[in-house]
Short mmCIF file of C-alpha atoms in Angstrom, two decimals:
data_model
loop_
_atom_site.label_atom_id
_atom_site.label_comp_id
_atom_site.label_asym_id
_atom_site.label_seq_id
_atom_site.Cartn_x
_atom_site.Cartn_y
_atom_site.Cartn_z
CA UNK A 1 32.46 107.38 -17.21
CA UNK A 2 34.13 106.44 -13.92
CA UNK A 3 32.71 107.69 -10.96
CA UNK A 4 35.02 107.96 -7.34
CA UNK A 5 33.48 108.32 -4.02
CA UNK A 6 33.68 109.11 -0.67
CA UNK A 7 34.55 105.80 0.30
CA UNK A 8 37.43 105.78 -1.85
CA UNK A 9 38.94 108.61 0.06
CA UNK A 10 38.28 106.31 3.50
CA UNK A 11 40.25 103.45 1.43
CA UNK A 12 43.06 105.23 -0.69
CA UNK A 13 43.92 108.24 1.43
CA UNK A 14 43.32 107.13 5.28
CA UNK A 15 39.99 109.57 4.84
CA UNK A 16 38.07 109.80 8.42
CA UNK A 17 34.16 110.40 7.54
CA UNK A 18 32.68 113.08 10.20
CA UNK A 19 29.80 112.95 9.18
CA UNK A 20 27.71 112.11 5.71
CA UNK A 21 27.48 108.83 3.42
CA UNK A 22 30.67 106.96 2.17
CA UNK A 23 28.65 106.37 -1.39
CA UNK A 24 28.56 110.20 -2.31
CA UNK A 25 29.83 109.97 -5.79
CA UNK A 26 32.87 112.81 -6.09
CA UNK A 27 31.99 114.78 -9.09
CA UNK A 28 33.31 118.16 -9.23
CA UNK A 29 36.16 119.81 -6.90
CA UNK A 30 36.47 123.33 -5.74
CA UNK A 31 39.14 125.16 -3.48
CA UNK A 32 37.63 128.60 -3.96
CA UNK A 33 34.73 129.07 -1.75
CA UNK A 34 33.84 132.33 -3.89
CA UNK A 35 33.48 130.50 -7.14
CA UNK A 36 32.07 127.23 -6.07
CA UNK A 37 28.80 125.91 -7.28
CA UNK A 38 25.96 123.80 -5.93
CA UNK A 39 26.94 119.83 -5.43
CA UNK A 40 31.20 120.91 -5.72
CA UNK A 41 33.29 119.25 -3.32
CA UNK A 42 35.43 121.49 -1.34
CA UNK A 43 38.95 121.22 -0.86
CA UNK A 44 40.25 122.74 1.99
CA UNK A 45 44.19 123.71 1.38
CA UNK A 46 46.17 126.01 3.63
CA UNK A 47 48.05 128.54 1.46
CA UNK A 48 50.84 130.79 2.91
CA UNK A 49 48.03 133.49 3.66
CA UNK A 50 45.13 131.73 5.40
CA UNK A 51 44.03 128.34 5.41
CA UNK A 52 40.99 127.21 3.53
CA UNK A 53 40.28 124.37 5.62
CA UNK A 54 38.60 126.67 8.03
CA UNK A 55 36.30 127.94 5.62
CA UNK A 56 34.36 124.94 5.46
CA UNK A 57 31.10 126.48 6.55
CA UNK A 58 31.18 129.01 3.90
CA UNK A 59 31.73 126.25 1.55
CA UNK A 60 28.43 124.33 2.56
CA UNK A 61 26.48 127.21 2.86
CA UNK A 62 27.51 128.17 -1.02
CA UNK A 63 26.26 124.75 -2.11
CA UNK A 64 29.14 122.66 -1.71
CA UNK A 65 27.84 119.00 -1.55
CA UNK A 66 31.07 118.05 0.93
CA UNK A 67 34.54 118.96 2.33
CA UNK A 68 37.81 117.35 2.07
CA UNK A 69 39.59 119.25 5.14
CA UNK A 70 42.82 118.39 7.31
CA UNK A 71 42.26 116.51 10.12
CA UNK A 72 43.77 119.25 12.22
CA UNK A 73 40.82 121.51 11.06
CA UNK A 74 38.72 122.62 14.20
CA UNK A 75 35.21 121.23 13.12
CA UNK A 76 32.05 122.39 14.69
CA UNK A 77 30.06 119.14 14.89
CA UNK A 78 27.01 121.03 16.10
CA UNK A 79 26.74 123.50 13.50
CA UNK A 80 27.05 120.22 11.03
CA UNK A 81 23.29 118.39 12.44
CA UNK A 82 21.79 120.87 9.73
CA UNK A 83 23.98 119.27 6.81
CA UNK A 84 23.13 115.67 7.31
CA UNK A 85 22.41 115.25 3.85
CA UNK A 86 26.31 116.46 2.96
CA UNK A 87 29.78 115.05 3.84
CA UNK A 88 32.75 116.09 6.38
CA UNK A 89 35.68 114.02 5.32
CA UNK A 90 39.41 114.73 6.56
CA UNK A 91 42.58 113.63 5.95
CA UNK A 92 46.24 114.29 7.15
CA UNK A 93 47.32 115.75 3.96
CA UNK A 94 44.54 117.76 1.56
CA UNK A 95 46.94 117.98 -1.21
CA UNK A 96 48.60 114.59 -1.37
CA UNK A 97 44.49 113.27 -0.69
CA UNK A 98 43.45 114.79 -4.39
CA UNK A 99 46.82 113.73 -5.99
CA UNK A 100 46.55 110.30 -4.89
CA UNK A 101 42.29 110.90 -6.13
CA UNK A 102 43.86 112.03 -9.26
CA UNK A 103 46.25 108.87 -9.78
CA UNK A 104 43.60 106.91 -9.46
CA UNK A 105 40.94 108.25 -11.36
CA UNK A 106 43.28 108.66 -14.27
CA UNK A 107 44.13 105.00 -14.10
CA UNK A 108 40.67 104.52 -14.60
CA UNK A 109 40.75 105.48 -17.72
CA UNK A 110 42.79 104.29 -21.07
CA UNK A 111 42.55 107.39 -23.03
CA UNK A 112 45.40 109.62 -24.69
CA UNK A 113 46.68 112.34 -22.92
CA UNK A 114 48.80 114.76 -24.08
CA UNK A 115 51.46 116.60 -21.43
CA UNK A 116 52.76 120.09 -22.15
CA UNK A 117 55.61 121.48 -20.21
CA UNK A 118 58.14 124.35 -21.47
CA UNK A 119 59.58 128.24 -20.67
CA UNK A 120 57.15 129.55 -22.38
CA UNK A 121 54.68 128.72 -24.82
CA UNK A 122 52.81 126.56 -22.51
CA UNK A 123 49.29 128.10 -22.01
CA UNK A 124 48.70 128.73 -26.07
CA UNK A 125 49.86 125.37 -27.17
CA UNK A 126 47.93 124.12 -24.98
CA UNK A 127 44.96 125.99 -26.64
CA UNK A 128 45.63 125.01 -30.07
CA UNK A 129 46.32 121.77 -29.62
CA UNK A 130 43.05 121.52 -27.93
CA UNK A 131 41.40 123.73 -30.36
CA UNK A 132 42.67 121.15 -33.05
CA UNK A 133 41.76 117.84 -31.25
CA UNK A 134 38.37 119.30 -30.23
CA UNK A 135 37.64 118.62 -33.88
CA UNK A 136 37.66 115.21 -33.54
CA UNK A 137 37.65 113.82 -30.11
CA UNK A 138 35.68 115.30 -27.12
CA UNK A 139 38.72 117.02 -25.12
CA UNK A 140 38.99 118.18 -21.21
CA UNK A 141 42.21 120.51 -20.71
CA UNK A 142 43.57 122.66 -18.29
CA UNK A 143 41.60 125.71 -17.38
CA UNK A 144 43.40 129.06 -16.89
CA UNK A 145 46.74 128.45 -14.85
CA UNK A 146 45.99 125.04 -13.56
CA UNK A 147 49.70 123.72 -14.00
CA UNK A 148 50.74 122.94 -10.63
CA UNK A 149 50.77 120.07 -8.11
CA UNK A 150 47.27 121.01 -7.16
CA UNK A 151 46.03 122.43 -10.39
CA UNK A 152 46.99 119.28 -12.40
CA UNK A 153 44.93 117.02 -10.05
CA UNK A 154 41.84 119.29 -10.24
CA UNK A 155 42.01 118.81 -13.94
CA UNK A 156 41.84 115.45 -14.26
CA UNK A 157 39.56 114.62 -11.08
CA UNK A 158 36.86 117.27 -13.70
CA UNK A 159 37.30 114.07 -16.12
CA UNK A 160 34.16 112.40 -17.18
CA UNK A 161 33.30 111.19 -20.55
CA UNK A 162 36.37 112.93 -22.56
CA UNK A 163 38.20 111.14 -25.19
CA UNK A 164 41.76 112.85 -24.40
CA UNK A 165 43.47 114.75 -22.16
CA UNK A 166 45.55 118.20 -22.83
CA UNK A 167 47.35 118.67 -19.35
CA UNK A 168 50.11 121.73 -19.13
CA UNK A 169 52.53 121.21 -16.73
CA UNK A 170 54.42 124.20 -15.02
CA UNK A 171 57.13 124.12 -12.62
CA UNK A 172 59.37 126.33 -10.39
CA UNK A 173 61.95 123.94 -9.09
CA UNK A 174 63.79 120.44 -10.28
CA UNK A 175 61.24 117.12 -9.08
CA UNK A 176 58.05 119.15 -9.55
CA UNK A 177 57.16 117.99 -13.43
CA UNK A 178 58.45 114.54 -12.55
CA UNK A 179 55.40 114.68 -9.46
CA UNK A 180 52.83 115.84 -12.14
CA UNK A 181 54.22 113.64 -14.76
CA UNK A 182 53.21 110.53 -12.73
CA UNK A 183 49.99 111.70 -12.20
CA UNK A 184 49.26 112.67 -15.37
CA UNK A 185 50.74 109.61 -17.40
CA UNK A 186 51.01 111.14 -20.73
CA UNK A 187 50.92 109.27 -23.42
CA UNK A 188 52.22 112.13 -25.61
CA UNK A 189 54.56 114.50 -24.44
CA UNK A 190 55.39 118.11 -25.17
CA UNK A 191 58.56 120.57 -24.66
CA UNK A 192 57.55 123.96 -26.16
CA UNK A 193 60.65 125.66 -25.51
CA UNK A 194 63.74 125.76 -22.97
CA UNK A 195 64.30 129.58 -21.64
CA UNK A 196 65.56 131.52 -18.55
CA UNK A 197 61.92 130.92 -16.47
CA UNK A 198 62.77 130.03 -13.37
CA UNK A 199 66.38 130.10 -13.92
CA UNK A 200 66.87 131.89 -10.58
CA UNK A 201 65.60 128.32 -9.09
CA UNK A 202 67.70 125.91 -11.23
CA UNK A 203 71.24 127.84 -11.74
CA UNK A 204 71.37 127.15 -15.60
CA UNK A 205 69.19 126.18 -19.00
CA UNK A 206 70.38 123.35 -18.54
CA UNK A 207 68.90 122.68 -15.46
CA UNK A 208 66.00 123.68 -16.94
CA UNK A 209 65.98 121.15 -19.94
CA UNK A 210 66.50 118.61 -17.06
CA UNK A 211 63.48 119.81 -15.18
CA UNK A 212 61.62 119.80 -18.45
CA UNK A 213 62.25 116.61 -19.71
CA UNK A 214 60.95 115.07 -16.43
CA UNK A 215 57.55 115.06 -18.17
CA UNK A 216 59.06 111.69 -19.89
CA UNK A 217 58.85 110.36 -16.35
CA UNK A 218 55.21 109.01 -16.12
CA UNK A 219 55.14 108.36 -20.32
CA UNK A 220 55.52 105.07 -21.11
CA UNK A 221 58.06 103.61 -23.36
CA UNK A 222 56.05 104.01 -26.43
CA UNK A 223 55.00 107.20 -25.57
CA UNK A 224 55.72 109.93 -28.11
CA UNK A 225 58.04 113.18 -27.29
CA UNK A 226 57.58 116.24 -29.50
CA UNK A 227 59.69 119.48 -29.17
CA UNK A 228 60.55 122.30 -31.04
CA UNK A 229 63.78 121.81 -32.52
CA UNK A 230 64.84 125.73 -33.02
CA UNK A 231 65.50 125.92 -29.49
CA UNK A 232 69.31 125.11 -29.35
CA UNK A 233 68.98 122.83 -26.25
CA UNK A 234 66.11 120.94 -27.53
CA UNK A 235 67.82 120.44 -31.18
CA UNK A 236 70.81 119.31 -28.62
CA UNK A 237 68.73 116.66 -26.94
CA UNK A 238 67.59 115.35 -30.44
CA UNK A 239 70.76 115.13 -31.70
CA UNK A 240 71.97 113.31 -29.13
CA UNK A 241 68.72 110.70 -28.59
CA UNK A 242 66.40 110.97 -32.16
CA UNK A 243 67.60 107.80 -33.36
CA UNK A 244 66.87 105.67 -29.78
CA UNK A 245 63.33 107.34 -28.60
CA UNK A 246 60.21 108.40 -30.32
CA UNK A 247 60.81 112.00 -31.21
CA UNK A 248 58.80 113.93 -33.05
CA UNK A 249 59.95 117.86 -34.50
CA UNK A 250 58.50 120.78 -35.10
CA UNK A 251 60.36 124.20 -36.25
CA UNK A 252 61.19 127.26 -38.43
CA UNK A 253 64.80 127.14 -39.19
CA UNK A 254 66.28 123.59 -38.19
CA UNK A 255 65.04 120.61 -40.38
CA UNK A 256 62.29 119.06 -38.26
CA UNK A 257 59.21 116.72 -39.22
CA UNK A 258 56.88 119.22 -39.69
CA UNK A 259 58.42 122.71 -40.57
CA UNK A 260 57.08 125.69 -41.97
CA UNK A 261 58.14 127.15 -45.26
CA UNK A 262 57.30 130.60 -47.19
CA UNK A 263 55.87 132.26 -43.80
CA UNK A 264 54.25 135.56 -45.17
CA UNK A 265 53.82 137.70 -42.08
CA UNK A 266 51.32 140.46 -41.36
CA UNK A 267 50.06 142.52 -38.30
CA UNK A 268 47.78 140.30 -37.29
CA UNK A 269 48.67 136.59 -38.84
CA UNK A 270 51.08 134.24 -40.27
CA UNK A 271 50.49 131.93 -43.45
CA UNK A 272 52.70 129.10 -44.32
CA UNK A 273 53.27 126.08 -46.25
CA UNK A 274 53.79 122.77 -44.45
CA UNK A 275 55.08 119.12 -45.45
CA UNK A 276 52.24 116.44 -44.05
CA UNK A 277 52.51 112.77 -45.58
CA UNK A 278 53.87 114.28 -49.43
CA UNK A 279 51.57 116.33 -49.82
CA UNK A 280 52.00 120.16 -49.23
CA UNK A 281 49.35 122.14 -47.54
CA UNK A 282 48.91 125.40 -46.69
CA UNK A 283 48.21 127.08 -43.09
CA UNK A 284 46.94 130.41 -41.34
CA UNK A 285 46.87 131.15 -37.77
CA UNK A 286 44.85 134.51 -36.71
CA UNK A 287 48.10 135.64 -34.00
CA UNK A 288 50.65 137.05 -35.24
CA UNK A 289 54.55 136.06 -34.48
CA UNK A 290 56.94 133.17 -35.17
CA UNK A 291 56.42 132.10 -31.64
CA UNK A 292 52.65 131.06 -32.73
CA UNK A 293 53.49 129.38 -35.89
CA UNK A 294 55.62 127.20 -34.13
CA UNK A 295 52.49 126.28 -31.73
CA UNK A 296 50.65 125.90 -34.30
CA UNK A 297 53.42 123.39 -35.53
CA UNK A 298 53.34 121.07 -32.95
CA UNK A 299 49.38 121.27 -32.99
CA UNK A 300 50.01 120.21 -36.87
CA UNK A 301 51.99 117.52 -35.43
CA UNK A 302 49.16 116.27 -32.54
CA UNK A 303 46.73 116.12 -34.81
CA UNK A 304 48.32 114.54 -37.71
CA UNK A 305 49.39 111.75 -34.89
CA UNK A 306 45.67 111.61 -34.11
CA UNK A 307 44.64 111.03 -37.71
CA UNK A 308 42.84 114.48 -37.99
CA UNK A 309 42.03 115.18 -41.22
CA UNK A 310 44.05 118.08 -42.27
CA UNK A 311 41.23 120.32 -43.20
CA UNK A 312 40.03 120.02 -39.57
CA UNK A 313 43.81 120.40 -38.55
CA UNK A 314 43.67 124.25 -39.98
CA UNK A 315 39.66 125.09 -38.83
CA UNK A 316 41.45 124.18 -35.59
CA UNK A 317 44.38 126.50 -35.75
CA UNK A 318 42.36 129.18 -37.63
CA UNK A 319 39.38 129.39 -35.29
CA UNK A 320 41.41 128.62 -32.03
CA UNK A 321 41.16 130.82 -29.06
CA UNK A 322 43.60 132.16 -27.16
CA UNK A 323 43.67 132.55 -23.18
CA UNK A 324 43.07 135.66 -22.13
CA UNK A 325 46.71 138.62 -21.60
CA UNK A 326 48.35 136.20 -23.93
CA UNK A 327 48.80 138.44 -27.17
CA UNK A 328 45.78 139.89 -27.33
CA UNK A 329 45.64 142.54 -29.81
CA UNK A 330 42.80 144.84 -30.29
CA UNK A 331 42.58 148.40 -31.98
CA UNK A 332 41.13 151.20 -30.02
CA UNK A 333 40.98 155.23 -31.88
CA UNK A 334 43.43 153.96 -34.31
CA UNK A 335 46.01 152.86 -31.83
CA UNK A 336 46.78 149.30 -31.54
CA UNK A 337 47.08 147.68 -28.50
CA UNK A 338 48.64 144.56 -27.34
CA UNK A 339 48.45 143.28 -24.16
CA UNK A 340 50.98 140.39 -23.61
CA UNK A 341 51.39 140.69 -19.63
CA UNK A 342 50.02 137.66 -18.10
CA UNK A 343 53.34 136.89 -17.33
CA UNK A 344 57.55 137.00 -18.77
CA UNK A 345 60.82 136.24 -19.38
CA UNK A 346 63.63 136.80 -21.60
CA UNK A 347 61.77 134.67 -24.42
CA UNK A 348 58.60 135.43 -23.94
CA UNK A 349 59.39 139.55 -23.97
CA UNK A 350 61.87 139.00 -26.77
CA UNK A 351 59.03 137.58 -29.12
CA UNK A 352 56.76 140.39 -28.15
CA UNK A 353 59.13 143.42 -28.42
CA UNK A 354 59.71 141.39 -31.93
CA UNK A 355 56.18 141.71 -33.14
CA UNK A 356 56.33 145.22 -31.75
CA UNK A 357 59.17 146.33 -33.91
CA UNK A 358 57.12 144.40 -36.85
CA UNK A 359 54.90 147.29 -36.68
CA UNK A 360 54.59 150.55 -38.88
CA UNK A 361 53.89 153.57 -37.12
CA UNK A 362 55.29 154.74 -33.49
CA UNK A 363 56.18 151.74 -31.41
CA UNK A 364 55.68 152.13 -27.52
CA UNK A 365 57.18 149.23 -25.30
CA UNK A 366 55.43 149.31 -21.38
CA UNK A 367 57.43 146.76 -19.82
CA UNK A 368 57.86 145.81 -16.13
CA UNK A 369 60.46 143.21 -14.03
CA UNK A 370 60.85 139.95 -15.27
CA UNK A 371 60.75 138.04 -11.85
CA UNK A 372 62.06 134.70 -10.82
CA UNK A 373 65.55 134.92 -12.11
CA UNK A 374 67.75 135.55 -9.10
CA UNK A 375 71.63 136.32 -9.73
CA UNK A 376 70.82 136.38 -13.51
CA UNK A 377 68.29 139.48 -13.14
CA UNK A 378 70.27 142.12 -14.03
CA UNK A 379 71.97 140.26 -16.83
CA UNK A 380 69.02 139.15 -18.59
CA UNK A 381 66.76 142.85 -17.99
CA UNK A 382 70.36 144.40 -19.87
CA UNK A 383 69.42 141.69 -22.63
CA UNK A 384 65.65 143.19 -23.24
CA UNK A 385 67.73 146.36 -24.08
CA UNK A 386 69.47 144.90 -26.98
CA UNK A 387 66.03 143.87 -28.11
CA UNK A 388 64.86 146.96 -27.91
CA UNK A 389 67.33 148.44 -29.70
CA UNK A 390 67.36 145.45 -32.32
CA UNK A 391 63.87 147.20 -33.11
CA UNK A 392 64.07 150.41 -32.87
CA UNK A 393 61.06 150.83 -30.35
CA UNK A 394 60.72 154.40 -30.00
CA UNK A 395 59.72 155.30 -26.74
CA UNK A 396 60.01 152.75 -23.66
CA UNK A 397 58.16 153.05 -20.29
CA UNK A 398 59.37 150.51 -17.41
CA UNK A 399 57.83 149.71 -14.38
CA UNK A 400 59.66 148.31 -11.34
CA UNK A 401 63.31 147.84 -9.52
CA UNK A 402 64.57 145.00 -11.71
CA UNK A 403 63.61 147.11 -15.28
CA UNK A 404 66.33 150.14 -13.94
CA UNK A 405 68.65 147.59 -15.36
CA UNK A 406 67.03 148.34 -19.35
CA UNK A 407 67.29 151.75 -18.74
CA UNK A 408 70.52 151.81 -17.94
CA UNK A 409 71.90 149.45 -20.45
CA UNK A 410 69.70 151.94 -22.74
CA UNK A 411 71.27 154.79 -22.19
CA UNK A 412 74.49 153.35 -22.20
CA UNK A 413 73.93 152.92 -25.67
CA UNK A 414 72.46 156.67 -26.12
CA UNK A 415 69.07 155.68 -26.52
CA UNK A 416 67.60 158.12 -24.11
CA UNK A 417 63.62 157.97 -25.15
CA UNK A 418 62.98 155.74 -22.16
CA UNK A 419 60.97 156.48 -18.53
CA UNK A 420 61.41 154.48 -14.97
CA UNK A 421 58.62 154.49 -12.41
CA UNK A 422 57.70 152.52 -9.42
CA UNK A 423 54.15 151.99 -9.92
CA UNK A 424 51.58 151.84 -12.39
CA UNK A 425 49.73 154.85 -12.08
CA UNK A 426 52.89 156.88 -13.24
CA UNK A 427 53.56 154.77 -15.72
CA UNK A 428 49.66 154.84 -17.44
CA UNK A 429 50.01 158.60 -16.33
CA UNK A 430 53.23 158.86 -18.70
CA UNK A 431 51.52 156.57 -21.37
CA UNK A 432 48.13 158.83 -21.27
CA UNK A 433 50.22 162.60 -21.89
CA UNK A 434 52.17 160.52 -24.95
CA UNK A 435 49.97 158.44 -26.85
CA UNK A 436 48.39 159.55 -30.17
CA UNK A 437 46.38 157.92 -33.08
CA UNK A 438 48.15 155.40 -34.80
CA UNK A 439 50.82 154.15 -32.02
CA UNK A 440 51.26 150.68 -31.35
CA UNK A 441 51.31 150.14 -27.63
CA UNK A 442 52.97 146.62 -26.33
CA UNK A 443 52.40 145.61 -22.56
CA UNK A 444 54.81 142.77 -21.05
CA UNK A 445 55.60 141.97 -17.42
CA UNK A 446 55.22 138.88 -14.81
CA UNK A 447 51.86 138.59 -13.82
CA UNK A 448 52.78 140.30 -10.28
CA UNK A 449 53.43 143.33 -11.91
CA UNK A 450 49.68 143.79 -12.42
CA UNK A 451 50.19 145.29 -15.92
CA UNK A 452 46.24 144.88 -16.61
CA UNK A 453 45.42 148.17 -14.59
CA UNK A 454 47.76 150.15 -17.03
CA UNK A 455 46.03 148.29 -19.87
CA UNK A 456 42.06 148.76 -18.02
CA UNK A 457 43.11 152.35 -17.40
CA UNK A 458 44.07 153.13 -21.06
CA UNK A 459 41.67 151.08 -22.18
CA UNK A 460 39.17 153.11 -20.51
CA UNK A 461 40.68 156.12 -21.16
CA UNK A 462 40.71 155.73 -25.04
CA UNK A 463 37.10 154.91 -24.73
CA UNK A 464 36.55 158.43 -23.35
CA UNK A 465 38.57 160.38 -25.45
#
């Protein structure tokens, strides 16, 4: 373990102590003065709705051992004679302060670390391939939605006495994996997919697949690169550089180092055989969906890398986890629910209206906007439609301006078993008058759209019933 303290904030980031002792060792970090525990360090970061830094007393009087604020923060040095035995540090910059922290405590230590980036996918590799190495090596990886420029710090300034790293990597704009890339230093680099996310941002896919591959940018040269090579840009890339970099494959239907073979496909998992070292060996993960077996691909391919045995490879995959509003699937009075709605896009709701059309019985799609994708909106909401119809989902509930475009493009196409509302209380309203035993239910939208009240409302009204 390699400790950081105060005094390496005076040293590396310009840090002016206020008050407190330069040896406090920095253990863990907070920026939530609602969640923090006794002995955190507080991060004070102004957001676009208040600024944190002036919540420092809060913070100490929660537990929080000391504050990292801006040195524009209004301190009251009085109130701070009854904290003598905790630490006021500021800086010009909170954010840059616990990235530069970050650099340097991961330079501290020479342990793998594995970098996920992609449009979607990101979140539940990232717990599988955890879920995997866990078996083997003690593992610290990102917690919930931790993916950003200060997420990505927090994670690694929580490492202690971890073997590996599992950072995921998000991004909204071109530089911004390239920043967390060089913090992060993978040593093994992901690329679960290349979508339409964000493509409102970066004009084109291929923008995109530029903004993705920036994770190579902190990697060394040996590093190792592993994609799925179904997606058509990504089987592009490898066509173009497999023989000059260390690429490693995953996929379905394109011929890739680890690929799975005789998928057999039920409503609530996938089996399949896969190729390792000769020898053939045979898989099940507990989620259903093509999507997942390709996860569980590349966490084949991690762990094989990481000389897993392979019968620790599958408890992995079979007992994994996944993050909560990220095809969960549950079955309530005989109707089966499955709430997919932490966030979308095109992808992302393709593979669940997929599943949903996978289904026996009535098939009910609750879907709100898709956000994020500028110009492109209507053109890629019109798309959903065609999946829709692809399946033959029976009766479709949207909520939201941007979804008006799936009606339309519905009906257009005489499919008139659809319903448009504004909010989400006439849209569980709707849901609640139709639903009977033995529907399957699907809920997808960005994470704005709030989609878990229509799933806590139904959820609690089936529970009643």
């Amino acid at each position: 373990m390699h400790d950081i303290y105060v005094k390496d904030i005076i040293k590396k980031c310009n840090g002016k102590l206020i008050v407190g002792n330069e040896n406090i060792i920095l253990d863990n970090f907070s920026k939530d003065t609602r969640t923090i525990n006794n002995n955190d360090i507080y991060i004070g970061i102004k957001g676009e709705v208040f600024d944190g830094n002036n919540l420092y007393k809060e913070a100490l009087e929660n537990g929080a051992l000391g504050c990292i604020l801006d040195d524009t923060t209004n301190i009251d040095i009085d109130y701070l004679k009854k904290y003598q035995d905790r630490f006021i540090i500021v800086v010009k910059d909170t954010i840059k302060c616990i990235q530069t922290l970050a650099i340097y405590k991961r330079n501290l230590y020479d342990i793998p670390v594995i970098g996920i980036t992609g449009s979607v996918g990101k979140t539940s590799t990232k717990d599988i391939v955890t879920s995997v190495l866990s078996k083997k090596y003690k593992v610290l990886s990102t917690i919930g939605n931790y993916n950003n420029h200060i997420g990505v710090p927090l994670t690694i300034l929580r490492l202690k006495d971890e073997e590996c790293m599992v950072i995921e990597m998000g991004m909204n704009n071109l530089g911004e994996i390239s920043k967390l890339s060089e913090i992060a230093k993978p040593t093994v680099s992901i690329i679960t997919n290349v979508g339409t996310a964000h493509i409102g941002n970066l004009g084109s896919r291929e923008n995109i697949l530029k903004a993705k591959l920036e994770i190579l940018n902190g990697m060394n040269k040996d590093g190792i690169l592993i994609i799925n090579n179904d997606n058509d840009l990504l089987h592009n890339y490898y066509l173009e550089n497999g023989n000059t970099k260390n690429i490693v494959t995953f996929g379905i239907d394109n011929d890739s180092n680890y690929m799975a073979n005789n998928i057999k496909r039920d409503t609530l998992s996938s089996t399949y055989n896969v190729l390792i070292n000769d020898n053939i060996y045979n898989f099940k993960i507990n989620i259903p969906g093509d999507h997942f077996v390709l996860n569980s691909l590349c966490a084949i391919s991690i762990g094989n890398l990481f000389n897993i045995d392979v019968s620790l490879i599958k408890e992995g995959i079979e007992n994994f986890i996944l993050t909560k509003r990220r095809m969960e699937i549950e079955k309530i009075k005989d109707i089966t629910i499955i709430n997919d709605s932490y966030n979308a896009n095109l992808d992302s709701m393709n593979s669940a209206i997929n599943y949903l059309g996978s289904l026996n019985n009535r098939k009910i799609a609750v879907i709100g906007d898709m956000l994020e994708l500028g110009k492109f909106s209507g053109e890629l909401h019109r798309k959903v439609a065609d999946t829709l119809l692809k399946n033959n989902i029976d009766i479709v509930i949207t909520v939201g301006e941007l979804s008006k475009y799936i009606k339309d493009e519905l009906n257009k196409n005489n499919y008139y078993n659809i319903f448009s509302y504004d909010n989400n209380i006439d849209a569980f309203n709707k849901l609640k008058e139709i639903i009977k035993r033995n529907d399957n239910v699907l809920f997808k939208a960005s994470n704005s759209m709030k989609f878990n009240e229509i799933y806590n409302y139904l959820i609690d009204y089936l529970n009643t019933m």
